[in-house]
């Protein structure tokens, strides 16, 4: 199979897996009562000890004002908090509050709980293939992140 064709096939399979997980394993996501942009913002914020609002807006691919509205809603829910940048008090940083970190932890736990039975159905050699593929993808993602 040509490389471009194989990539298309991998992406198609990934799409099917994501659709399957979203449709049949949607309960943890539905319980959030949160929009997709809010969840994306919370995930980005939780990866940093404090992220500048302008950087958050850039990573979200939107305007500063849209990022501000998202953060306002997350602050209102007690999921994130604003603080002054210790290096420049004019700059506002945002970080995940304890409740926001707990929510992300609960999502990860839910994902693992839902994924574990699926992985347990795999034959040992298939499980090893999945393990290796995920390890390689994670390394590529980390390398890509360092380069951007």
Tab-separated table of N, CA and C in Angstrom:
chain	number	residue	atom	x	y	z
A	1	UNK	N	0.855	-1.174	0.000
A	1	UNK	CA	0.000	0.000	0.000
A	1	UNK	C	0.902	1.238	0.000
A	2	UNK	N	0.630	2.174	-0.871
A	2	UNK	CA	1.408	3.402	-0.937
A	2	UNK	C	1.246	4.181	0.364
A	3	UNK	N	2.280	4.953	0.719
A	3	UNK	CA	2.277	5.677	1.993
A	3	UNK	C	1.074	6.609	2.132
A	4	UNK	N	0.773	7.388	1.100
A	4	UNK	CA	-0.366	8.318	1.160
A	4	UNK	C	-1.675	7.557	1.340
A	5	UNK	N	-1.803	6.442	0.657
A	5	UNK	CA	-3.019	5.629	0.778
A	5	UNK	C	-3.122	5.025	2.177
A	6	UNK	N	-1.995	4.586	2.710
A	6	UNK	CA	-2.003	4.012	4.055
A	6	UNK	C	-2.364	5.076	5.096
A	7	UNK	N	-1.847	6.284	4.924
A	7	UNK	CA	-2.192	7.373	5.839
A	7	UNK	C	-3.689	7.650	5.783
A	8	UNK	N	-4.260	7.701	4.575
A	8	UNK	CA	-5.711	7.913	4.437
A	8	UNK	C	-6.489	6.807	5.140
A	9	UNK	N	-6.025	5.569	5.004
A	9	UNK	CA	-6.712	4.447	5.637
A	9	UNK	C	-6.612	4.536	7.164
A	10	UNK	N	-5.445	4.905	7.662
A	10	UNK	CA	-5.274	5.076	9.109
A	10	UNK	C	-6.207	6.164	9.627
A	11	UNK	N	-6.276	7.285	8.913
A	11	UNK	CA	-7.149	8.386	9.328
A	11	UNK	C	-8.619	7.974	9.291
A	12	UNK	N	-8.998	7.192	8.292
A	12	UNK	CA	-10.378	6.695	8.211
A	12	UNK	C	-10.684	5.799	9.414
A	13	UNK	N	-9.754	4.908	9.744
A	13	UNK	CA	-9.946	4.028	10.903
A	13	UNK	C	-10.005	4.831	12.203
A	14	UNK	N	-9.155	5.839	12.293
A	14	UNK	CA	-9.176	6.704	13.476
A	14	UNK	C	-10.523	7.404	13.601
A	15	UNK	N	-11.034	7.916	12.475
A	15	UNK	CA	-12.350	8.570	12.480
A	15	UNK	C	-13.438	7.616	12.961
A	16	UNK	N	-13.402	6.387	12.465
A	16	UNK	CA	-14.409	5.398	12.869
A	16	UNK	C	-14.315	5.095	14.364
A	17	UNK	N	-13.095	4.956	14.860
A	17	UNK	CA	-12.909	4.680	16.284
A	17	UNK	C	-13.413	5.844	17.132
A	18	UNK	N	-13.085	7.065	16.730
A	18	UNK	CA	-13.547	8.237	17.479
A	18	UNK	C	-15.066	8.315	17.454
A	19	UNK	N	-15.676	8.111	16.282
A	19	UNK	CA	-17.143	8.133	16.199
A	19	UNK	C	-17.751	7.069	17.110
A	20	UNK	N	-17.172	5.885	17.079
A	20	UNK	CA	-17.648	4.800	17.938
A	20	UNK	C	-17.578	5.221	19.402
A	21	UNK	N	-16.444	5.765	19.817
A	21	UNK	CA	-16.265	6.148	21.218
A	21	UNK	C	-17.209	7.279	21.605
A	22	UNK	N	-17.392	8.248	20.711
A	22	UNK	CA	-18.253	9.393	21.019
A	22	UNK	C	-19.711	8.963	21.101
A	23	UNK	N	-20.132	8.069	20.220
A	23	UNK	CA	-21.539	7.653	20.194
A	23	UNK	C	-21.842	6.655	21.307
A	24	UNK	N	-21.027	5.621	21.449
A	24	UNK	CA	-21.352	4.556	22.398
A	24	UNK	C	-20.775	4.770	23.789
A	25	UNK	N	-19.756	5.579	23.890
A	25	UNK	CA	-19.133	5.817	25.193
A	25	UNK	C	-19.216	7.294	25.561
A	26	UNK	N	-20.338	7.915	25.248
A	26	UNK	CA	-20.469	9.370	25.379
A	26	UNK	C	-20.804	9.840	26.788
A	27	UNK	N	-21.222	8.962	27.663
A	27	UNK	CA	-21.734	9.395	28.963
A	27	UNK	C	-20.797	10.348	29.718
A	28	UNK	N	-19.491	10.055	29.848
A	28	UNK	CA	-18.639	11.000	30.590
A	28	UNK	C	-18.623	12.398	29.974
A	29	UNK	N	-18.661	12.474	28.650
A	29	UNK	CA	-18.614	13.776	27.975
A	29	UNK	C	-19.939	14.510	28.128
A	30	UNK	N	-21.042	13.765	28.062
A	30	UNK	CA	-22.353	14.397	28.168
A	30	UNK	C	-22.610	14.946	29.566
A	31	UNK	N	-22.026	14.319	30.566
A	31	UNK	CA	-22.219	14.756	31.944
A	31	UNK	C	-21.500	16.065	32.258
A	32	UNK	N	-20.611	16.492	31.378
A	32	UNK	CA	-19.830	17.701	31.640
A	32	UNK	C	-20.664	18.969	31.620
A	33	UNK	N	-21.722	18.974	30.804
A	33	UNK	CA	-22.518	20.186	30.616
A	33	UNK	C	-21.602	21.349	30.238
A	34	UNK	N	-20.777	21.098	29.213
A	34	UNK	CA	-19.762	22.052	28.792
A	34	UNK	C	-19.658	21.996	27.276
A	35	UNK	N	-19.482	23.150	26.657
A	35	UNK	CA	-19.325	23.173	25.206
A	35	UNK	C	-17.958	22.603	24.823
A	36	UNK	N	-17.840	22.183	23.580
A	36	UNK	CA	-16.562	21.670	23.086
A	36	UNK	C	-15.464	22.722	23.193
A	37	UNK	N	-15.710	23.988	22.805
A	37	UNK	CA	-14.654	24.996	22.976
A	37	UNK	C	-14.247	25.190	24.445
A	38	UNK	N	-15.211	25.097	25.363
A	38	UNK	CA	-14.862	25.223	26.780
A	38	UNK	C	-13.985	24.057	27.227
A	39	UNK	N	-14.325	22.849	26.777
A	39	UNK	CA	-13.519	21.684	27.129
A	39	UNK	C	-12.117	21.811	26.552
A	40	UNK	N	-12.027	22.232	25.292
A	40	UNK	CA	-10.715	22.410	24.667
A	40	UNK	C	-9.897	23.439	25.443
A	41	UNK	N	-10.526	24.550	25.825
A	41	UNK	CA	-9.822	25.580	26.598
A	41	UNK	C	-9.349	25.013	27.932
A	42	UNK	N	-10.210	24.279	28.620
A	42	UNK	CA	-9.832	23.701	29.908
A	42	UNK	C	-8.666	22.730	29.751
A	43	UNK	N	-8.697	21.915	28.707
A	43	UNK	CA	-7.595	20.977	28.470
A	43	UNK	C	-6.291	21.722	28.219
A	44	UNK	N	-6.332	22.768	27.399
A	44	UNK	CA	-5.125	23.558	27.129
A	44	UNK	C	-4.617	24.239	28.397
A	45	UNK	N	-5.519	24.819	29.149
A	45	UNK	CA	-5.146	25.520	30.381
A	45	UNK	C	-4.546	24.546	31.389
A	46	UNK	N	-5.108	23.361	31.480
A	46	UNK	CA	-4.646	22.394	32.484
A	46	UNK	C	-3.262	21.836	32.167
A	47	UNK	N	-2.798	22.016	30.935
A	47	UNK	CA	-1.462	21.547	30.555
A	47	UNK	C	-0.362	22.512	30.995
A	48	UNK	N	-0.740	23.691	31.430
A	48	UNK	CA	0.228	24.725	31.804
A	48	UNK	C	0.028	25.101	33.269
A	49	UNK	N	1.083	25.587	33.895
A	49	UNK	CA	0.952	26.096	35.266
A	49	UNK	C	0.301	27.471	35.256
A	50	UNK	N	0.404	28.145	34.146
A	50	UNK	CA	-0.233	29.438	33.935
A	50	UNK	C	-0.012	29.823	32.481
A	51	UNK	N	-1.073	30.067	31.747
A	51	UNK	CA	-0.955	30.395	30.329
A	51	UNK	C	-1.493	31.812	30.117
A	52	UNK	N	-0.795	32.585	29.307
A	52	UNK	CA	-1.253	33.934	28.977
A	52	UNK	C	-2.508	33.842	28.120
A	53	UNK	N	-3.390	34.780	28.321
A	53	UNK	CA	-4.647	34.793	27.567
A	53	UNK	C	-4.387	34.856	26.061
A	54	UNK	N	-3.424	35.651	25.635
A	54	UNK	CA	-3.127	35.755	24.197
A	54	UNK	C	-2.643	34.417	23.633
A	55	UNK	N	-1.843	33.709	24.413
A	55	UNK	CA	-1.363	32.397	23.981
A	55	UNK	C	-2.520	31.404	23.919
A	56	UNK	N	-3.407	31.465	24.882
A	56	UNK	CA	-4.583	30.592	24.867
A	56	UNK	C	-5.426	30.867	23.627
A	57	UNK	N	-5.657	32.132	23.329
A	57	UNK	CA	-6.439	32.497	22.138
A	57	UNK	C	-5.768	31.958	20.880
A	58	UNK	N	-4.439	32.078	20.811
A	58	UNK	CA	-3.712	31.577	19.638
A	58	UNK	C	-3.883	30.064	19.506
A	59	UNK	N	-3.731	29.349	20.610
A	59	UNK	CA	-3.852	27.886	20.567
A	59	UNK	C	-5.274	27.430	20.255
A	60	UNK	N	-6.243	28.221	20.673
A	60	UNK	CA	-7.637	27.894	20.362
A	60	UNK	C	-7.989	28.258	18.927
A	61	UNK	N	-7.148	29.067	18.302
A	61	UNK	CA	-7.405	29.469	16.921
A	61	UNK	C	-8.500	30.507	16.805
A	62	UNK	N	-8.674	31.294	17.847
A	62	UNK	CA	-9.727	32.306	17.833
A	62	UNK	C	-9.205	33.647	18.291
A	63	UNK	N	-10.119	34.536	18.524
A	63	UNK	CA	-9.757	35.887	18.940
A	63	UNK	C	-9.547	35.940	20.453
A	64	UNK	N	-8.894	37.003	20.876
A	64	UNK	CA	-8.688	37.239	22.297
A	64	UNK	C	-10.030	37.367	23.015
A	65	UNK	N	-10.972	38.070	22.387
A	65	UNK	CA	-12.280	38.271	23.035
A	65	UNK	C	-13.042	36.954	23.178
A	66	UNK	N	-12.952	36.070	22.181
A	66	UNK	CA	-13.609	34.757	22.303
A	66	UNK	C	-12.982	33.930	23.425
A	67	UNK	N	-11.650	33.983	23.520
A	67	UNK	CA	-10.969	33.255	24.595
A	67	UNK	C	-11.385	33.809	25.955
A	68	UNK	N	-11.550	35.122	26.024
A	68	UNK	CA	-11.973	35.754	27.279
A	68	UNK	C	-13.355	35.266	27.700
A	69	UNK	N	-14.272	35.169	26.742
A	69	UNK	CA	-15.625	34.679	27.045
A	69	UNK	C	-15.567	33.237	27.553
A	70	UNK	N	-14.771	32.394	26.888
A	70	UNK	CA	-14.633	31.001	27.334
A	70	UNK	C	-14.082	30.939	28.755
A	71	UNK	N	-13.032	31.715	29.002
A	71	UNK	CA	-12.414	31.709	30.330
A	71	UNK	C	-13.389	32.247	31.376
A	72	UNK	N	-14.147	33.287	31.026
A	72	UNK	CA	-15.157	33.812	31.964
A	72	UNK	C	-16.100	32.699	32.415
A	73	UNK	N	-16.558	31.905	31.471
A	73	UNK	CA	-17.495	30.815	31.808
A	73	UNK	C	-16.827	29.754	32.683
A	74	UNK	N	-15.567	29.455	32.380
A	74	UNK	CA	-14.843	28.467	33.181
A	74	UNK	C	-14.551	29.003	34.583
A	75	UNK	N	-14.254	30.292	34.685
A	75	UNK	CA	-14.046	30.917	35.997
A	75	UNK	C	-15.341	30.866	36.800
A	76	UNK	N	-16.463	31.198	36.147
A	76	UNK	CA	-17.770	31.174	36.825
A	76	UNK	C	-18.090	29.793	37.392
A	77	UNK	N	-17.614	28.752	36.724
A	77	UNK	CA	-17.865	27.375	37.187
A	77	UNK	C	-16.816	26.901	38.186
A	78	UNK	N	-15.821	27.747	38.462
A	78	UNK	CA	-14.776	27.385	39.414
A	78	UNK	C	-13.748	26.423	38.859
A	79	UNK	N	-13.668	26.313	37.528
A	79	UNK	CA	-12.748	25.357	36.907
A	79	UNK	C	-11.373	25.951	36.626
A	80	UNK	N	-11.310	27.261	36.400
A	80	UNK	CA	-10.033	27.937	36.170
A	80	UNK	C	-10.004	29.220	36.990
A	81	UNK	N	-8.809	29.763	37.131
A	81	UNK	CA	-8.650	31.021	37.849
A	81	UNK	C	-7.673	31.918	37.109
A	82	UNK	N	-7.902	33.209	37.246
A	82	UNK	CA	-7.013	34.207	36.653
A	82	UNK	C	-6.032	34.668	37.727
A	83	UNK	N	-4.820	34.989	37.294
A	83	UNK	CA	-3.835	35.542	38.208
A	83	UNK	C	-2.899	36.461	37.436
A	84	UNK	N	-2.243	37.352	38.153
A	84	UNK	CA	-1.297	38.269	37.522
A	84	UNK	C	0.002	37.529	37.232
A	85	UNK	N	0.607	37.840	36.102
A	85	UNK	CA	1.908	37.288	35.746
A	85	UNK	C	2.937	37.895	36.699
A	86	UNK	N	3.702	37.071	37.430
A	86	UNK	CA	4.677	37.626	38.374
A	86	UNK	C	5.763	38.461	37.685
A	87	UNK	N	5.981	38.231	36.392
A	87	UNK	CA	6.997	38.981	35.652
A	87	UNK	C	6.450	40.276	35.068
A	88	UNK	N	5.135	40.349	34.869
A	88	UNK	CA	4.514	41.540	34.290
A	88	UNK	C	3.071	41.600	34.777
A	89	UNK	N	2.813	42.434	35.768
A	89	UNK	CA	1.488	42.464	36.393
A	89	UNK	C	0.388	42.908	35.440
A	90	UNK	N	0.750	43.480	34.294
A	90	UNK	CA	-0.264	43.883	33.314
A	90	UNK	C	-0.823	42.676	32.564
A	91	UNK	N	-0.099	41.580	32.617
A	91	UNK	CA	-0.465	40.374	31.874
A	91	UNK	C	-1.285	39.448	32.766
A	92	UNK	N	-2.364	38.920	32.202
A	92	UNK	CA	-3.222	37.984	32.932
A	92	UNK	C	-2.868	36.558	32.525
A	93	UNK	N	-2.654	35.726	33.522
A	93	UNK	CA	-2.444	34.297	33.306
A	93	UNK	C	-3.706	33.554	33.732
A	94	UNK	N	-3.900	32.407	33.151
A	94	UNK	CA	-5.024	31.548	33.526
A	94	UNK	C	-4.453	30.182	33.859
A	95	UNK	N	-4.949	29.593	34.925
A	95	UNK	CA	-4.531	28.230	35.271
A	95	UNK	C	-5.741	27.458	35.771
A	96	UNK	N	-5.622	26.152	35.706
A	96	UNK	CA	-6.716	25.297	36.169
A	96	UNK	C	-6.818	25.387	37.688
A	97	UNK	N	-8.032	25.567	38.163
A	97	UNK	CA	-8.297	25.517	39.602
A	97	UNK	C	-8.354	24.045	40.018
A	98	UNK	N	-8.359	23.811	41.302
A	98	UNK	CA	-8.419	22.432	41.805
A	98	UNK	C	-9.591	21.670	41.193
A	99	UNK	N	-10.755	22.307	41.123
A	99	UNK	CA	-11.940	21.641	40.560
A	99	UNK	C	-11.737	21.309	39.081
A	100	UNK	N	-11.062	22.179	38.348
A	100	UNK	CA	-10.778	21.920	36.935
A	100	UNK	C	-9.827	20.745	36.764
A	101	UNK	N	-8.785	20.689	37.616
A	101	UNK	CA	-7.849	19.560	37.550
A	101	UNK	C	-8.556	18.254	37.906
A	102	UNK	N	-9.462	18.321	38.880
A	102	UNK	CA	-10.221	17.122	39.256
A	102	UNK	C	-11.118	16.663	38.111
A	103	UNK	N	-11.743	17.603	37.424
A	103	UNK	CA	-12.615	17.258	36.302
A	103	UNK	C	-11.822	16.566	35.195
A	104	UNK	N	-10.654	17.103	34.868
A	104	UNK	CA	-9.802	16.470	33.855
A	104	UNK	C	-9.397	15.076	34.330
A	105	UNK	N	-9.051	14.943	35.594
A	105	UNK	CA	-8.704	13.632	36.145
A	105	UNK	C	-9.852	12.639	36.035
A	106	UNK	N	-11.073	13.106	36.286
A	106	UNK	CA	-12.250	12.237	36.166
A	106	UNK	C	-12.462	11.797	34.721
A	107	UNK	N	-12.235	12.707	33.771
A	107	UNK	CA	-12.373	12.341	32.355
A	107	UNK	C	-11.356	11.280	31.965
A	108	UNK	N	-10.127	11.456	32.421
A	108	UNK	CA	-9.082	10.476	32.114
A	108	UNK	C	-9.436	9.126	32.727
A	109	UNK	N	-9.903	9.141	33.962
A	109	UNK	CA	-10.313	7.895	34.618
A	109	UNK	C	-11.461	7.236	33.862
A	110	UNK	N	-12.442	8.038	33.426
A	110	UNK	CA	-13.569	7.497	32.651
A	110	UNK	C	-13.079	6.881	31.352
A	111	UNK	N	-12.188	7.575	30.668
A	111	UNK	CA	-11.652	7.068	29.399
A	111	UNK	C	-10.950	5.734	29.630
A	112	UNK	N	-10.147	5.657	30.690
A	112	UNK	CA	-9.444	4.406	30.995
A	112	UNK	C	-10.434	3.295	31.346
A	113	UNK	N	-11.446	3.631	32.116
A	113	UNK	CA	-12.454	2.643	32.509
A	113	UNK	C	-13.177	2.092	31.285
A	114	UNK	N	-13.465	2.967	30.323
A	114	UNK	CA	-14.139	2.527	29.105
A	114	UNK	C	-13.191	1.794	28.156
A	115	UNK	N	-11.912	2.160	28.163
A	115	UNK	CA	-10.944	1.558	27.242
A	115	UNK	C	-10.449	0.201	27.713
A	116	UNK	N	-10.361	0.013	29.006
A	116	UNK	CA	-9.789	-1.213	29.548
A	116	UNK	C	-10.489	-2.475	29.045
A	117	UNK	N	-11.826	-2.575	29.112
A	117	UNK	CA	-12.480	-3.792	28.618
A	117	UNK	C	-12.231	-4.028	27.126
A	118	UNK	N	-12.156	-2.951	26.363
A	118	UNK	CA	-11.880	-3.078	24.932
A	118	UNK	C	-10.489	-3.676	24.717
A	119	UNK	N	-9.502	-3.156	25.429
A	119	UNK	CA	-8.132	-3.663	25.291
A	119	UNK	C	-8.018	-5.106	25.779
A	120	UNK	N	-8.789	-5.443	26.801
A	120	UNK	CA	-8.738	-6.803	27.349
A	120	UNK	C	-9.260	-7.845	26.367
A	121	UNK	N	-10.028	-7.430	25.358
A	121	UNK	CA	-10.537	-8.386	24.370
A	121	UNK	C	-9.495	-8.735	23.311
A	122	UNK	N	-8.408	-7.968	23.258
A	122	UNK	CA	-7.407	-8.177	22.214
A	122	UNK	C	-6.508	-9.360	22.533
A	123	UNK	N	-6.100	-10.042	21.476
A	123	UNK	CA	-5.109	-11.106	21.618
A	123	UNK	C	-3.781	-10.462	22.034
A	124	UNK	N	-2.934	-11.187	22.757
A	124	UNK	CA	-1.672	-10.604	23.233
A	124	UNK	C	-0.834	-9.951	22.129
A	125	UNK	N	-0.770	-10.580	20.960
A	125	UNK	CA	0.045	-9.991	19.880
A	125	UNK	C	-0.580	-8.695	19.353
A	126	UNK	N	-1.912	-8.631	19.323
A	126	UNK	CA	-2.581	-7.393	18.903
A	126	UNK	C	-2.409	-6.299	19.957
A	127	UNK	N	-2.478	-6.683	21.212
A	127	UNK	CA	-2.268	-5.725	22.292
A	127	UNK	C	-0.860	-5.122	22.201
A	128	UNK	N	0.123	-5.955	21.899
A	128	UNK	CA	1.498	-5.465	21.729
A	128	UNK	C	1.602	-4.496	20.560
A	129	UNK	N	0.885	-4.783	19.474
A	129	UNK	CA	0.895	-3.878	18.314
A	129	UNK	C	0.281	-2.525	18.665
A	130	UNK	N	-0.840	-2.555	19.390
A	130	UNK	CA	-1.490	-1.305	19.805
A	130	UNK	C	-0.552	-0.519	20.720
A	131	UNK	N	0.078	-1.209	21.656
A	131	UNK	CA	1.013	-0.570	22.579
A	131	UNK	C	2.139	0.119	21.814
A	132	UNK	N	2.736	-0.582	20.893
A	132	UNK	CA	3.847	-0.018	20.112
A	132	UNK	C	3.376	1.147	19.251
A	133	UNK	N	2.223	1.007	18.619
A	133	UNK	CA	1.704	2.085	17.770
A	133	UNK	C	1.438	3.346	18.592
A	134	UNK	N	0.845	3.199	19.765
A	134	UNK	CA	0.569	4.363	20.611
A	134	UNK	C	1.856	5.001	21.116
A	135	UNK	N	2.850	4.181	21.439
A	135	UNK	CA	4.142	4.714	21.882
A	135	UNK	C	4.784	5.548	20.778
A	136	UNK	N	4.779	5.032	19.552
A	136	UNK	CA	5.364	5.741	18.411
A	136	UNK	C	4.595	7.032	18.134
A	137	UNK	N	3.264	6.978	18.177
A	137	UNK	CA	2.451	8.184	17.957
A	137	UNK	C	2.708	9.235	19.034
A	138	UNK	N	2.829	8.808	20.279
A	138	UNK	CA	3.107	9.752	21.359
A	138	UNK	C	4.462	10.420	21.153
A	139	UNK	N	5.469	9.656	20.794
A	139	UNK	CA	6.791	10.236	20.525
A	139	UNK	C	6.722	11.249	19.386
A	140	UNK	N	5.996	10.920	18.325
A	140	UNK	CA	5.855	11.841	17.193
A	140	UNK	C	5.123	13.111	17.619
A	141	UNK	N	4.086	12.967	18.434
A	141	UNK	CA	3.332	14.131	18.909
A	141	UNK	C	4.207	15.019	19.787
A	142	UNK	N	4.999	14.409	20.656
A	142	UNK	CA	5.887	15.190	21.520
A	142	UNK	C	6.953	15.909	20.698
A	143	UNK	N	7.491	15.242	19.708
A	143	UNK	CA	8.487	15.863	18.828
A	143	UNK	C	7.862	17.016	18.059
A	144	UNK	N	6.668	16.804	17.538
A	144	UNK	CA	5.964	17.849	16.792
A	144	UNK	C	5.696	19.061	17.688
A	145	UNK	N	5.322	18.806	18.942
A	145	UNK	CA	5.050	19.894	19.893
A	145	UNK	C	6.321	20.700	20.171
A	146	UNK	N	7.457	20.015	20.317
A	146	UNK	CA	8.727	20.714	20.582
A	146	UNK	C	9.129	21.595	19.408
A	147	UNK	N	8.768	21.179	18.198
A	147	UNK	CA	9.153	21.926	16.998
A	147	UNK	C	8.248	23.116	16.724
A	148	UNK	N	7.078	23.166	17.368
A	148	UNK	CA	6.162	24.289	17.110
A	148	UNK	C	6.258	25.345	18.177
